[in-house]
Tab-separated table of C-alpha atoms and ligand atoms in Angstrom:
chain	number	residue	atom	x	y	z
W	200	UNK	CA	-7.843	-27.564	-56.384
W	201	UNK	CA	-4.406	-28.897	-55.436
W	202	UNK	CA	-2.098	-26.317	-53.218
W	203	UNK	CA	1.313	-26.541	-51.928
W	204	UNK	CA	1.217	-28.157	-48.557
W	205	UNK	CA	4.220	-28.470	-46.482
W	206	UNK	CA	4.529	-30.903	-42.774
W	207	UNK	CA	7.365	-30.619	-40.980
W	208	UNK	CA	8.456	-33.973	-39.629
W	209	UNK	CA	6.068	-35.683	-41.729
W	210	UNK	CA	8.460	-38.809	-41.901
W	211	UNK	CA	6.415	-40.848	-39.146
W	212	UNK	CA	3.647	-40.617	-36.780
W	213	UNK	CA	1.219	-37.487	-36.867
W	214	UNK	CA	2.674	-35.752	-39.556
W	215	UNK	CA	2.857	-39.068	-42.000
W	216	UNK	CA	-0.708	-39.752	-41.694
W	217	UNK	CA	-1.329	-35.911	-41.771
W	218	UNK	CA	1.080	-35.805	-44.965
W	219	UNK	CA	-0.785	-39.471	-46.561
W	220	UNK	CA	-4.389	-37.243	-45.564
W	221	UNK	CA	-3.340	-34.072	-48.245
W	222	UNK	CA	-1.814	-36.579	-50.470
W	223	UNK	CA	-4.787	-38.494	-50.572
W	224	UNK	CA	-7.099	-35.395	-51.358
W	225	UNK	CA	-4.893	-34.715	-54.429
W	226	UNK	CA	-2.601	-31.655	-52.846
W	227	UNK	CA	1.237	-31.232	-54.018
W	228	UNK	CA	2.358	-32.214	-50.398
W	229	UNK	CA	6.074	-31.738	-49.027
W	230	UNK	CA	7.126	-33.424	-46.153
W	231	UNK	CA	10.535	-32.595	-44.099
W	232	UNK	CA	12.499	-35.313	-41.981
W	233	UNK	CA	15.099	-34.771	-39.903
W	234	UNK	CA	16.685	-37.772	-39.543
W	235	UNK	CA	16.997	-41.475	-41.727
W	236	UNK	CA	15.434	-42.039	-44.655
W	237	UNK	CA	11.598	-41.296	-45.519
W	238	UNK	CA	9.187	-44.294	-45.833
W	239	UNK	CA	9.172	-45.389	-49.424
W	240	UNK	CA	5.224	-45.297	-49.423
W	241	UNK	CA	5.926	-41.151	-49.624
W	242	UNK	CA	7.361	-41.350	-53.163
W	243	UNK	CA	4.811	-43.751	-54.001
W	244	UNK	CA	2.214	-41.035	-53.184
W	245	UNK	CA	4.221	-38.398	-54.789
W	246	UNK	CA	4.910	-37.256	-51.952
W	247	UNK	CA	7.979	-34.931	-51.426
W	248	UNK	CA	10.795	-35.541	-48.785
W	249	UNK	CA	12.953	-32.665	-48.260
W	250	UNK	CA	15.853	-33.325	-45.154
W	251	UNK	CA	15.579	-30.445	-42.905
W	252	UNK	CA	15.765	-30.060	-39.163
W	253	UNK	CA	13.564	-27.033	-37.701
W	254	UNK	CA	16.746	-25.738	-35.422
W	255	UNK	CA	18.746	-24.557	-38.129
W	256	UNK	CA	17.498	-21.686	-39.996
W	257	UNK	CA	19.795	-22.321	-42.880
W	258	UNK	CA	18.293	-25.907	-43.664
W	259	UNK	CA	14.808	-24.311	-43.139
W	260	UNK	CA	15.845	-21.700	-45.825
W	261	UNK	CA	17.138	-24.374	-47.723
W	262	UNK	CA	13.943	-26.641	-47.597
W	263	UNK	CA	11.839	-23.726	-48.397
W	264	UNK	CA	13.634	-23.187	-51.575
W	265	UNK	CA	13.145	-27.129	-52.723
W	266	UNK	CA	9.981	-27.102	-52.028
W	267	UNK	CA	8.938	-23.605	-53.987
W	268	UNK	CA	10.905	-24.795	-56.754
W	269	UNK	CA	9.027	-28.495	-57.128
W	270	UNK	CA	5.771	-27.416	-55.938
W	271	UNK	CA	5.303	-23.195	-55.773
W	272	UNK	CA	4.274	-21.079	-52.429
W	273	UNK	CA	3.663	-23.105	-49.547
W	274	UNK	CA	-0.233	-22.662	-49.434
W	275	UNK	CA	-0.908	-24.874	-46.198
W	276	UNK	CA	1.428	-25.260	-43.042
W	277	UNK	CA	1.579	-27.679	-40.595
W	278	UNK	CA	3.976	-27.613	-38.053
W	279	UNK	CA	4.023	-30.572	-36.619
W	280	UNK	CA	7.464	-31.446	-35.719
W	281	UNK	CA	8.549	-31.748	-31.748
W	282	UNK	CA	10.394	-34.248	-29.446
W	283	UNK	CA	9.902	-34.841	-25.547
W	284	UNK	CA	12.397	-34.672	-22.959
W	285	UNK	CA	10.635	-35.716	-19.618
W	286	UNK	CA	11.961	-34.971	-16.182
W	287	UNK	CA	10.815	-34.087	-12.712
W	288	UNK	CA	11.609	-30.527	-12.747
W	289	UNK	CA	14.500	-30.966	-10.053
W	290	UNK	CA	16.546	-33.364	-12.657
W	291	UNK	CA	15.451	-31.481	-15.613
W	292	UNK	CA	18.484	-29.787	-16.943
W	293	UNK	CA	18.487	-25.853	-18.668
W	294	UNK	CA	19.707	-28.365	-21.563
W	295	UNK	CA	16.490	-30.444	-21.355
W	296	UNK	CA	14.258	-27.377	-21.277
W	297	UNK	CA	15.787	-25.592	-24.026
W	298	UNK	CA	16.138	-28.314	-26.134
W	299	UNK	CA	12.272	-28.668	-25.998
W	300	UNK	CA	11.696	-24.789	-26.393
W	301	UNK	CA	13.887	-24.769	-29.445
W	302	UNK	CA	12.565	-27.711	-31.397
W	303	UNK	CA	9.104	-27.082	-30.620
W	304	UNK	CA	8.353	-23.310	-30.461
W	305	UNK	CA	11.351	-21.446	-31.699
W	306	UNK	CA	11.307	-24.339	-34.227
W	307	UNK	CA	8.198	-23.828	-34.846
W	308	UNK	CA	8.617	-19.877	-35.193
W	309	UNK	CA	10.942	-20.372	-37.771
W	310	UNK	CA	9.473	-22.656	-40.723
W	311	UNK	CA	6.256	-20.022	-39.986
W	312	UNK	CA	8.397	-17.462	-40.432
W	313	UNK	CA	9.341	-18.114	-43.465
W	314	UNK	CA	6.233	-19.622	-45.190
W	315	UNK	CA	4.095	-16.089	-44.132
W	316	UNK	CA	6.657	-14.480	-46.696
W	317	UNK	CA	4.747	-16.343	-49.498
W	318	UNK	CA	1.693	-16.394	-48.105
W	319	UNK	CA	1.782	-12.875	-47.823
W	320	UNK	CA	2.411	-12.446	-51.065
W	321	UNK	CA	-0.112	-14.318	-52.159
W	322	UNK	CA	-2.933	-12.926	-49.725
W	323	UNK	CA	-4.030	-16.333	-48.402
W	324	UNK	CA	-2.493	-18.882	-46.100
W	325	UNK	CA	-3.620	-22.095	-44.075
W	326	UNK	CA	-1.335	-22.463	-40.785
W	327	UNK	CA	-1.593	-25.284	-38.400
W	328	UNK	CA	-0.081	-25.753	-35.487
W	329	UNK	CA	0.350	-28.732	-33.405
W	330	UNK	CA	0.468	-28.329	-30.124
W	331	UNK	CA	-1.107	-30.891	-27.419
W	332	UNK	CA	-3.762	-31.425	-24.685
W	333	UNK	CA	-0.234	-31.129	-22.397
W	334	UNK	CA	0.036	-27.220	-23.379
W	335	UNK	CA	-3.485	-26.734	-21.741
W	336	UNK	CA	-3.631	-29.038	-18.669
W	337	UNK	CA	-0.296	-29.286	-17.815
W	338	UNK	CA	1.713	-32.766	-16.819
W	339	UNK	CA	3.952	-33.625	-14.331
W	340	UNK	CA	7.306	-34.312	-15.451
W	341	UNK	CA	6.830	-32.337	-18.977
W	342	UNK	CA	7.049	-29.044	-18.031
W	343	UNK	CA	9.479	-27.973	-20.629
W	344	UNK	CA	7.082	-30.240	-23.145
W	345	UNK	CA	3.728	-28.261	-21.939
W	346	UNK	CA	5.782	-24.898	-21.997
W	347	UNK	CA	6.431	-25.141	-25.415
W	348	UNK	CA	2.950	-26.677	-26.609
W	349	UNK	CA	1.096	-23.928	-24.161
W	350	UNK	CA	3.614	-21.019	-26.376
W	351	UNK	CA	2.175	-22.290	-29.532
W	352	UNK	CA	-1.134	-20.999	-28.725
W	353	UNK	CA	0.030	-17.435	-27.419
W	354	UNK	CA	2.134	-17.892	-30.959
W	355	UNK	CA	-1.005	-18.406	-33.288
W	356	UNK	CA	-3.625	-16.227	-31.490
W	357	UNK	CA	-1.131	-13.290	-31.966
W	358	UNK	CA	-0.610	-14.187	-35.390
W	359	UNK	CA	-4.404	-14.460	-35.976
W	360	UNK	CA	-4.572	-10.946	-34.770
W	361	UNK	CA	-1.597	-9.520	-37.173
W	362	UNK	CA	-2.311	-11.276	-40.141
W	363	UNK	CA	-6.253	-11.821	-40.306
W	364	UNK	CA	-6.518	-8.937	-42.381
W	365	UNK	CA	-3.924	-10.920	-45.329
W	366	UNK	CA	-6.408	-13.763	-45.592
W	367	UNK	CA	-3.909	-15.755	-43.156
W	368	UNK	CA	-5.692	-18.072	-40.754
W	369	UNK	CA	-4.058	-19.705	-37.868
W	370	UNK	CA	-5.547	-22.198	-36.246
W	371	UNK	CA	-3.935	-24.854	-33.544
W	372	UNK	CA	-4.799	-28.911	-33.096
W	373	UNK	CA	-4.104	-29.970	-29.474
W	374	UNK	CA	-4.428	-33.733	-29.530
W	375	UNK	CA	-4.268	-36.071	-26.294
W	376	UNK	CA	-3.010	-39.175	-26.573
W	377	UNK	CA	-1.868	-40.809	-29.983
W	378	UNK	CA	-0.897	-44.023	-30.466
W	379	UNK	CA	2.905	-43.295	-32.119
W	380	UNK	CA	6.378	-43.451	-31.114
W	381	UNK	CA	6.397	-40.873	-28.534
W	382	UNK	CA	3.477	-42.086	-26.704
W	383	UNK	CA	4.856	-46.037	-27.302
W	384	UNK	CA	8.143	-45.180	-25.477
W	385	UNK	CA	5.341	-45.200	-22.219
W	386	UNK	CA	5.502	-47.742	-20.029
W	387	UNK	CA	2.352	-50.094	-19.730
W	388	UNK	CA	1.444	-48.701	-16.444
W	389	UNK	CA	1.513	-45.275	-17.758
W	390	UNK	CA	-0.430	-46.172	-20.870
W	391	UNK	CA	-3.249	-47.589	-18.652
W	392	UNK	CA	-3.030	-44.917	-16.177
W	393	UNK	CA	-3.931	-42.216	-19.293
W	394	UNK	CA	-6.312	-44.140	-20.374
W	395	UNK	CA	-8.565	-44.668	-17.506
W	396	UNK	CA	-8.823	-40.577	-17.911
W	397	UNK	CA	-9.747	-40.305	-21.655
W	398	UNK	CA	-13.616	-40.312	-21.765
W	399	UNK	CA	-13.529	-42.195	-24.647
W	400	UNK	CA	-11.314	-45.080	-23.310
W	401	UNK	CA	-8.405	-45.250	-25.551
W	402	UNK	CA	-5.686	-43.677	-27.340
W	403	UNK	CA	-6.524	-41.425	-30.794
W	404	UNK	CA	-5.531	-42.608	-34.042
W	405	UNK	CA	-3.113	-40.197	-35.855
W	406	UNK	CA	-5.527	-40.674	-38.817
W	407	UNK	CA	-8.065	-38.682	-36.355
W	408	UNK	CA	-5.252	-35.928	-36.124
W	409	UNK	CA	-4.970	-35.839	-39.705
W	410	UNK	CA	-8.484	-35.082	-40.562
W	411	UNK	CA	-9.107	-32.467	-38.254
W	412	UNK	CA	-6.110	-30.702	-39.679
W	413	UNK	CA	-7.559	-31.552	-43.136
W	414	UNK	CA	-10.538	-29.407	-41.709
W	415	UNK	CA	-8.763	-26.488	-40.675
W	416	UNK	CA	-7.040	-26.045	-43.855
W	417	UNK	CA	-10.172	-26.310	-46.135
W	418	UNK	CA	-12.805	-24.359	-47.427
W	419	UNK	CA	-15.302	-25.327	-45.048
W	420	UNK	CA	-12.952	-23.984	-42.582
W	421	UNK	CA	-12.774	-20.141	-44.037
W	422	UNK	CA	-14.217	-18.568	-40.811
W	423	UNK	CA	-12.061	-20.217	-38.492
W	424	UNK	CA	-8.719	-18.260	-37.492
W	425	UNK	CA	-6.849	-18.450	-33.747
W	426	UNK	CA	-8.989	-21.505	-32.564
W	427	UNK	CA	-7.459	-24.183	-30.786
W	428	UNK	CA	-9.722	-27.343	-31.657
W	429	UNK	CA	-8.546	-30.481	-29.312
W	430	UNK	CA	-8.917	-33.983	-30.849
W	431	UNK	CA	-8.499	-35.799	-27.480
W	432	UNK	CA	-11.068	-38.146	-26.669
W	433	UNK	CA	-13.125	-35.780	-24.044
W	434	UNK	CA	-9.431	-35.503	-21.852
W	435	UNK	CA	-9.437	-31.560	-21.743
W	436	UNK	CA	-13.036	-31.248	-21.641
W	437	UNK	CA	-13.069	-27.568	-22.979
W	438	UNK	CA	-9.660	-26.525	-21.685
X	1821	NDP	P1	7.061	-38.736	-33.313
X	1821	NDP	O1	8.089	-38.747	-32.227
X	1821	NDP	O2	6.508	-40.015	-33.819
X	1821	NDP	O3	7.568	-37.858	-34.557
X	1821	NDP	C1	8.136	-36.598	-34.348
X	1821	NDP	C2	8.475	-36.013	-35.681
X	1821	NDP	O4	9.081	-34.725	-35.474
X	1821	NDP	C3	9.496	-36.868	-36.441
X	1821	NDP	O5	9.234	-36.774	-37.804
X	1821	NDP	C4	10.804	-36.166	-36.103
X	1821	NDP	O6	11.840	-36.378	-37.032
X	1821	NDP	C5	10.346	-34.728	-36.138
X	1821	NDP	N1	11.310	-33.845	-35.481
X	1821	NDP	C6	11.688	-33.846	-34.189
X	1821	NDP	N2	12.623	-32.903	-33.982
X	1821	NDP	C7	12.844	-32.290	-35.161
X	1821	NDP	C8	13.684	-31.251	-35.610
X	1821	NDP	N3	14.536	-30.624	-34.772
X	1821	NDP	N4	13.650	-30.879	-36.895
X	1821	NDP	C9	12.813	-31.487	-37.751
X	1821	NDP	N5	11.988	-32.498	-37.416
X	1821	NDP	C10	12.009	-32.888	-36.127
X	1821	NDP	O7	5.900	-37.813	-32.720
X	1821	NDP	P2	4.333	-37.780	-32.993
X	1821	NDP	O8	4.017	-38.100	-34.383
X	1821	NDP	O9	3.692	-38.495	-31.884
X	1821	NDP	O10	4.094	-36.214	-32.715
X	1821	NDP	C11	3.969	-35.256	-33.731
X	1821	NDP	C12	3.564	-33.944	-33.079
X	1821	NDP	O11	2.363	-34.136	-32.350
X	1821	NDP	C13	4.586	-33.426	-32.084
X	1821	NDP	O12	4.656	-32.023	-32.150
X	1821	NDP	C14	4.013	-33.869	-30.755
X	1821	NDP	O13	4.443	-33.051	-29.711
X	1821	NDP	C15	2.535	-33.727	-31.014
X	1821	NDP	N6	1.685	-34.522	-30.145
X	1821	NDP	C16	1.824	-35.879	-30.058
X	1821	NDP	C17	0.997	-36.595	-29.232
X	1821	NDP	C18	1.086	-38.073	-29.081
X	1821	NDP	O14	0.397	-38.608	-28.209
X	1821	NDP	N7	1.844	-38.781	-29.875
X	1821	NDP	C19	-0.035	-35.933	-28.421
X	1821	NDP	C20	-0.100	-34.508	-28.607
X	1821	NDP	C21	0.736	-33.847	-29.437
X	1821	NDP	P3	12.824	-37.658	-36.875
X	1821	NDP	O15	12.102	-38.830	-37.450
X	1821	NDP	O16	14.026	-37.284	-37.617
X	1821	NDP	O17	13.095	-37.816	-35.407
């Protein structure tokens, strides 16, 4: 059956191959980008860009309207959307830390926010979260980054709770290391250095993201609400 699906920053990295995954399995997916234009391969897989950036409630209003209109309710959420700002915590500014904070969890609040109206409505709901291997273990130099990530999972465990009973699940994908922009703007030595720690000796595929979140939004995944599944190559090791 093909639902509404909606990825925020779904332009590039994760949340393409996350967007191509739902695409692929014949769902009416909507993407959001923030910035530039979307890849052209979206259109070609009917794929539907909507401009929107997650600190501004009006464009998130906004978005949400597009996308009801073109494809219905928003049946599946991923939030996926976040940025980095990485600092020792002595030259990390409030700026730096709040940035983070509001792009990835108050962000994140936001486009959930507003999709629970029609999920609500419609007694079911698949929500996502992305949060990262960082929220659990920590990292030096990203503790606005972990902060935020580690919130996401206080976020969807008390949504589990309130919104179980609607047929709502919540469910959060904390991935270690992916090979995509964020993790490319590493140097060489820190690239190595993370790797030598990943039990499985390399860096995930975003693909291997995707599927897992592809998982957690399908049938097979009914039972599963306020679990926090890590696709991380053995890094957390049951953190
Ligand atoms: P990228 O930097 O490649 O992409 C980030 C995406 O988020 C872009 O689409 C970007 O839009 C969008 N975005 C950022 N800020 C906003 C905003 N304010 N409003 C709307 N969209 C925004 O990151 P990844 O694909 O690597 O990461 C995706 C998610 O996965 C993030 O939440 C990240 O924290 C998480 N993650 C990544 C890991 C990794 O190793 N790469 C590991 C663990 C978690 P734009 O193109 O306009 O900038």
């Amino acid at each position: 059956m093909s639902r509404s699906v909606l990825v925020t920053g779904g332009n590039r990295g994760i949340g393409l191959a996350i967007a191509r995954a739902f695409a692929d399995a014949g769902d009416k997916v909507a993407i959001t980008y923030r910035s530039g234009e979307p890849p052209a391969e979206l259109a070609e897989l009917g794929v539907l860009a909507v401009r929107c950036d997650i600190t501004d409630a009006e464009q998130v209003e906004q978005a949400y309207k597009e996308v009801e209109e073109k494809h219905g309710n928003v049946e599946v959420l991923v939030a996926n959307a976040g940025i980095t700002r990485d600092q020792l915590l002595m030259r990390m500014s409030e700026e730096d830390f709040t940035a983070v904070l509001e792009t990835n969890l108050v962000g994140t609040f936001r486009v959930v926010k507003r999709a629970n109206r029609g999920m609500l409505r419609a007694k079911k709901g698949r929500v996502v979260l992305i949060s990262s291997v960082v929220g659990l273990l920590g990292s030096a130099g990203q503790a606005n980054y972990a902060a935020s990530k580690a919130g996401l999972v206080g976020f969807a465990r008390s949504l589990a709770r309130e919104l179980g009973s609607r047929n709502l699940t919540f469910n959060v994908v904390a991935p270690g290391f992916v090979d995509t922009d964020m993790t490319r703007a590493l140097t060489d030595e820190q690239r190595a250095g993370i790797v030598a720690q990943v039990p499985l000796g390399r860096y995930a595929r975003a693909e291997e993201v995707a599927a897992t979140v592809r998982f957690l939004a399908s049938d097979d995944a009914s039972y599963i609400t306020g679990a926090v599944i890590p696709v991380d190559g053995g890094l957390g090791m049951g953190h």
